[in-house]
Amino acid sequence: MLMKITEHIKKANGKTLFSFEIIPPKKGNSIQELYNNIEPLMQFKPPFVDVTTSREQYVYIDKGNGLLDRKITRMRPGTVGICAAIKHKYDVDTVPHVLCGGFSKEETEYLLVDCHYLGIDNVMALRGDAMSHQKYFEATNGGHQYAKQLVEQIQNLNCGKYLHDVLEADDKSDFCIGVAGYPEKHIEAPSLSSDLKRLKEKVDAGADYVVTQMFFDNAKYFEFVKAARAGGITVPIIPGIKPIAVKRHLQLLPQVFKIDLPEDLIAEVEKCDTNKKVRQVGVEWAVQQSKELMAAGVPVLHYYSMGKSDNVESIASQVF
Ligand code: FAD
């Protein structure tokens, strides 16, 4: 039955659920490839699947006269459409990621109205990163600066309050709202405790649950949850797990996400002479992480599948 994420968690009654996150295909590619990747994961009965949203970017078109034209484009559009397609094909809840970056408040309202009409009642409210040419995140003209403001907009809609109130709403949305949390702190936050205060603000504004950034050392997650609880955050905190897949991740993941990798994991990856072996190490590490988190009673294990899902399938078959 299609439900809110928090209802899925309640219904599971302490049993850890399996979920995963997918990225829309680059435009010009068929959705079939996505289905082919999702299909093997459906045997683990995910109550929900997240679909990410990519920020817009600039492309440079050769005008043929030695000059370049700068145009804005979105390489991976279609998040809400993909959510609707997956929801109806697999009878599973889908969670579109809604960004502040790249959207005015009005555009966000239209997107949320689409979700409501499509019966998509769960959304992840995120700020988004800076665009590739920007050093820092800049709010889009008429958009939000922080995810908390996006949560407030969604909550307002849940109360029937549209941006430019001209109508009395008698059909209110009832979105369950997820937000991001960072066990090793967000890259821009001055400290973990200040980041946690910001997380509390998002929850106070109406967020119903938190999904964490990837981490490779479970101790970081356990400490984060402890600190969040001490700080008055009582909503479910879902761990996000990413299996290492290529050797390059050793540099890339710390650089992009400002996370630490445990020495044992680094040593195991460095021993590998092919990426096939790295992928296997990634699976083994994630299995070990998942089993420990499950034993600790986490509500959901949420996997970042990033394209090919064979590794998540292998992990899930050993854990669920
Ligand atoms: P916010 O909660 O707004 O926080 C951003 C920073 O601002 C933090 O450092 C916070 O401490 C600080 N801050 C918050 N409020 C204030 C304030 N009032 N004053 C000063 N500082 C403040 N990105 C995508 O582009 N697409 C996706 O689909 C996507 N999915 C994600 C899913 C998960 C589970 C996670 C963890 C991240 C995801 N991201 C995605 C990345 C996310 O957009 C970035 O990490 C982004 O930089 C921050 O987003 P946020 O929602 O955490 O922002």
PDB file of C-alpha atoms in Angstrom, residues 146-290:
ATOM      1  CA  TYR A 146      18.265  27.139   2.544  1.00  0.00           C
ATOM      2  CA  ALA A 147      16.420  23.819   2.614  1.00  0.00           C
ATOM      3  CA  LYS A 148      14.588  24.962   5.761  1.00  0.00           C
ATOM      4  CA  GLN A 149      12.699  27.565   3.703  1.00  0.00           C
ATOM      5  CA  LEU A 150      11.725  24.873   1.205  1.00  0.00           C
ATOM      6  CA  VAL A 151      10.419  22.728   4.076  1.00  0.00           C
ATOM      7  CA  GLU A 152       8.374  25.726   5.210  1.00  0.00           C
ATOM      8  CA  GLN A 153       6.922  26.160   1.714  1.00  0.00           C
ATOM      9  CA  ILE A 154       5.923  22.480   1.586  1.00  0.00           C
ATOM     10  CA  GLN A 155       4.406  22.698   5.058  1.00  0.00           C
ATOM     11  CA  ASN A 156       2.447  25.767   4.019  1.00  0.00           C
ATOM     12  CA  LEU A 157       1.072  23.819   1.091  1.00  0.00           C
ATOM     13  CA  ASN A 158       0.096  21.029   3.508  1.00  0.00           C
ATOM     14  CA  CYS A 159      -1.950  23.688   5.311  1.00  0.00           C
ATOM     15  CA  GLY A 160      -3.557  24.759   2.033  1.00  0.00           C
ATOM     16  CA  LYS A 161      -1.454  27.910   1.876  1.00  0.00           C
ATOM     17  CA  TYR A 162      -0.193  28.681  -1.622  1.00  0.00           C
ATOM     18  CA  LEU A 163       2.388  31.366  -2.373  1.00  0.00           C
ATOM     19  CA  HIS A 164       0.008  33.933  -3.708  1.00  0.00           C
ATOM     20  CA  ASP A 165      -3.203  33.144  -1.908  1.00  0.00           C
ATOM     21  CA  VAL A 166      -6.093  33.957  -4.161  1.00  0.00           C
ATOM     22  CA  LEU A 167      -8.085  30.794  -3.671  1.00  0.00           C
ATOM     23  CA  GLU A 168      -9.432  28.922  -0.695  1.00  0.00           C
ATOM     24  CA  ALA A 169      -7.878  25.467  -0.986  1.00  0.00           C
ATOM     25  CA  ASP A 170     -10.207  22.606  -0.171  1.00  0.00           C
ATOM     26  CA  ASP A 171      -7.880  19.868  -1.408  1.00  0.00           C
ATOM     27  CA  LYS A 172      -4.743  20.057   0.694  1.00  0.00           C
ATOM     28  CA  SER A 173      -1.546  18.142   0.047  1.00  0.00           C
ATOM     29  CA  ASP A 174      -0.155  16.027   2.871  1.00  0.00           C
ATOM     30  CA  PHE A 175       3.509  15.643   2.033  1.00  0.00           C
ATOM     31  CA  CYS A 176       5.836  13.653   4.246  1.00  0.00           C
ATOM     32  CA  ILE A 177       9.103  15.587   4.107  1.00  0.00           C
ATOM     33  CA  GLY A 178      12.618  14.182   4.243  1.00  0.00           C
ATOM     34  CA  VAL A 179      15.746  16.301   4.713  1.00  0.00           C
ATOM     35  CA  ALA A 180      19.486  15.680   4.522  1.00  0.00           C
ATOM     36  CA  GLY A 181      21.741  15.143   7.548  1.00  0.00           C
ATOM     37  CA  TYR A 182      25.524  14.926   7.651  1.00  0.00           C
ATOM     38  CA  PRO A 183      27.224  12.600  10.169  1.00  0.00           C
ATOM     39  CA  GLU A 184      30.590  14.199   9.272  1.00  0.00           C
ATOM     40  CA  LYS A 185      29.007  17.673   8.959  1.00  0.00           C
ATOM     41  CA  HIS A 186      28.065  19.521   5.801  1.00  0.00           C
ATOM     42  CA  ILE A 187      31.041  20.843   3.876  1.00  0.00           C
ATOM     43  CA  GLU A 188      30.091  24.509   4.525  1.00  0.00           C
ATOM     44  CA  ALA A 189      29.110  24.182   8.171  1.00  0.00           C
ATOM     45  CA  PRO A 190      31.566  25.718  10.639  1.00  0.00           C
ATOM     46  CA  SER A 191      31.119  22.782  13.047  1.00  0.00           C
ATOM     47  CA  LEU A 192      29.128  19.596  13.471  1.00  0.00           C
ATOM     48  CA  SER A 193      27.154  21.091  16.336  1.00  0.00           C
ATOM     49  CA  SER A 194      26.165  24.186  14.327  1.00  0.00           C
ATOM     50  CA  ASP A 195      25.157  21.900  11.450  1.00  0.00           C
ATOM     51  CA  LEU A 196      23.027  19.885  13.874  1.00  0.00           C
ATOM     52  CA  LYS A 197      21.300  23.078  15.014  1.00  0.00           C
ATOM     53  CA  ARG A 198      20.474  23.775  11.367  1.00  0.00           C
ATOM     54  CA  LEU A 199      19.134  20.247  11.047  1.00  0.00           C
ATOM     55  CA  LYS A 200      16.949  20.823  14.104  1.00  0.00           C
ATOM     56  CA  GLU A 201      15.608  23.974  12.429  1.00  0.00           C
ATOM     57  CA  LYS A 202      14.599  21.907   9.381  1.00  0.00           C
ATOM     58  CA  VAL A 203      12.840  19.392  11.610  1.00  0.00           C
ATOM     59  CA  ASP A 204      11.121  22.152  13.589  1.00  0.00           C
ATOM     60  CA  ALA A 205       9.966  23.625  10.277  1.00  0.00           C
ATOM     61  CA  GLY A 206       8.195  20.342   9.497  1.00  0.00           C
ATOM     62  CA  ALA A 207      10.650  17.696   8.271  1.00  0.00           C
ATOM     63  CA  ASP A 208       9.408  14.218   9.146  1.00  0.00           C
ATOM     64  CA  TYR A 209      12.603  12.234   8.695  1.00  0.00           C
ATOM     65  CA  VAL A 210      16.296  12.596   7.892  1.00  0.00           C
ATOM     66  CA  VAL A 211      18.430  10.675   5.382  1.00  0.00           C
ATOM     67  CA  THR A 212      22.156  10.885   5.978  1.00  0.00           C
ATOM     68  CA  GLN A 213      24.984  11.598   3.652  1.00  0.00           C
ATOM     69  CA  MET A 214      27.060   8.481   2.938  1.00  0.00           C
ATOM     70  CA  PHE A 215      29.545   7.407   5.601  1.00  0.00           C
ATOM     71  CA  PHE A 216      31.921   4.464   5.764  1.00  0.00           C
ATOM     72  CA  ASP A 217      32.486   4.283   9.500  1.00  0.00           C
ATOM     73  CA  ASN A 218      29.336   3.363  11.412  1.00  0.00           C
ATOM     74  CA  ALA A 219      30.693   5.009  14.563  1.00  0.00           C
ATOM     75  CA  LYS A 220      30.183   8.361  12.801  1.00  0.00           C
ATOM     76  CA  TYR A 221      26.506   7.564  12.264  1.00  0.00           C
ATOM     77  CA  PHE A 222      25.967   6.343  15.822  1.00  0.00           C
ATOM     78  CA  GLU A 223      27.616   9.474  17.263  1.00  0.00           C
ATOM     79  CA  PHE A 224      25.565  11.670  14.941  1.00  0.00           C
ATOM     80  CA  VAL A 225      22.289  10.046  15.992  1.00  0.00           C
ATOM     81  CA  LYS A 226      23.268  10.372  19.647  1.00  0.00           C
ATOM     82  CA  ALA A 227      24.092  14.061  19.230  1.00  0.00           C
ATOM     83  CA  ALA A 228      20.896  14.649  17.218  1.00  0.00           C
ATOM     84  CA  ARG A 229      18.780  13.012  19.934  1.00  0.00           C
ATOM     85  CA  ALA A 230      20.572  15.044  22.602  1.00  0.00           C
ATOM     86  CA  GLY A 231      19.792  18.142  20.527  1.00  0.00           C
ATOM     87  CA  GLY A 232      16.069  17.335  20.512  1.00  0.00           C
ATOM     88  CA  ILE A 233      15.774  15.767  17.033  1.00  0.00           C
ATOM     89  CA  THR A 234      13.375  12.877  17.476  1.00  0.00           C
ATOM     90  CA  VAL A 235      12.430  11.963  13.880  1.00  0.00           C
ATOM     91  CA  PRO A 236      13.807   8.800  12.168  1.00  0.00           C
ATOM     92  CA  ILE A 237      17.399   9.158  10.916  1.00  0.00           C
ATOM     93  CA  ILE A 238      17.922   6.854   7.941  1.00  0.00           C
ATOM     94  CA  PRO A 239      21.528   5.909   7.156  1.00  0.00           C
ATOM     95  CA  GLY A 240      22.662   6.359   3.554  1.00  0.00           C
ATOM     96  CA  ILE A 241      25.095   3.694   2.335  1.00  0.00           C
ATOM     97  CA  LYS A 242      27.248   3.883  -0.739  1.00  0.00           C
ATOM     98  CA  PRO A 243      29.366   0.946  -1.844  1.00  0.00           C
ATOM     99  CA  ILE A 244      32.778   1.986  -3.139  1.00  0.00           C
ATOM    100  CA  ALA A 245      32.882   0.967  -6.793  1.00  0.00           C
ATOM    101  CA  VAL A 246      36.111   2.265  -8.340  1.00  0.00           C
ATOM    102  CA  LYS A 247      39.586   3.047  -7.031  1.00  0.00           C
ATOM    103  CA  ARG A 248      39.128   6.722  -7.886  1.00  0.00           C
ATOM    104  CA  HIS A 249      36.499   6.930  -5.107  1.00  0.00           C
ATOM    105  CA  LEU A 250      39.342   7.013  -2.579  1.00  0.00           C
ATOM    106  CA  GLN A 251      40.082  10.580  -3.667  1.00  0.00           C
ATOM    107  CA  LEU A 252      36.757  11.596  -5.157  1.00  0.00           C
ATOM    108  CA  LEU A 253      34.427  10.879  -2.230  1.00  0.00           C
ATOM    109  CA  PRO A 254      36.460  12.789   0.389  1.00  0.00           C
ATOM    110  CA  GLN A 255      36.912  15.647  -2.085  1.00  0.00           C
ATOM    111  CA  VAL A 256      33.255  15.960  -3.069  1.00  0.00           C
ATOM    112  CA  PHE A 257      31.539  15.035   0.195  1.00  0.00           C
ATOM    113  CA  LYS A 258      34.227  15.901   2.770  1.00  0.00           C
ATOM    114  CA  ILE A 259      33.980  12.496   4.400  1.00  0.00           C
ATOM    115  CA  ASP A 260      36.737  10.310   5.861  1.00  0.00           C
ATOM    116  CA  LEU A 261      37.406   6.776   4.739  1.00  0.00           C
ATOM    117  CA  PRO A 262      38.551   4.243   7.353  1.00  0.00           C
ATOM    118  CA  GLU A 263      42.170   3.043   7.071  1.00  0.00           C
ATOM    119  CA  ASP A 264      41.119  -0.616   6.706  1.00  0.00           C
ATOM    120  CA  LEU A 265      38.894   0.209   3.750  1.00  0.00           C
ATOM    121  CA  ILE A 266      41.609   2.284   2.074  1.00  0.00           C
ATOM    122  CA  ALA A 267      44.109  -0.565   2.519  1.00  0.00           C
ATOM    123  CA  GLU A 268      41.713  -3.118   1.024  1.00  0.00           C
ATOM    124  CA  VAL A 269      40.945  -0.911  -1.982  1.00  0.00           C
ATOM    125  CA  GLU A 270      44.602  -0.123  -2.562  1.00  0.00           C
ATOM    126  CA  LYS A 271      45.405  -3.845  -2.757  1.00  0.00           C
ATOM    127  CA  CYS A 272      43.039  -4.241  -5.742  1.00  0.00           C
ATOM    128  CA  ASP A 273      44.548  -4.288  -9.219  1.00  0.00           C
ATOM    129  CA  THR A 274      41.206  -4.059 -11.051  1.00  0.00           C
ATOM    130  CA  ASN A 275      38.019  -2.087 -10.481  1.00  0.00           C
ATOM    131  CA  LYS A 276      36.125  -5.387 -10.478  1.00  0.00           C
ATOM    132  CA  LYS A 277      38.003  -6.286  -7.291  1.00  0.00           C
ATOM    133  CA  VAL A 278      37.368  -2.780  -5.878  1.00  0.00           C
ATOM    134  CA  ARG A 279      33.658  -3.283  -6.510  1.00  0.00           C
ATOM    135  CA  GLN A 280      33.819  -6.543  -4.537  1.00  0.00           C
ATOM    136  CA  VAL A 281      35.607  -4.819  -1.635  1.00  0.00           C
ATOM    137  CA  GLY A 282      32.915  -2.125  -1.744  1.00  0.00           C
ATOM    138  CA  VAL A 283      30.203  -4.766  -1.503  1.00  0.00           C
ATOM    139  CA  GLU A 284      31.891  -6.552   1.418  1.00  0.00           C
ATOM    140  CA  TRP A 285      32.388  -3.293   3.307  1.00  0.00           C
ATOM    141  CA  ALA A 286      28.778  -2.227   2.777  1.00  0.00           C
ATOM    142  CA  VAL A 287      27.512  -5.655   3.870  1.00  0.00           C
ATOM    143  CA  GLN A 288      29.492  -5.379   7.090  1.00  0.00           C
ATOM    144  CA  GLN A 289      28.233  -1.828   7.641  1.00  0.00           C
ATOM    145  CA  SER A 290      24.655  -2.810   6.871  1.00  0.00           C
TER     146      SER A 290
END
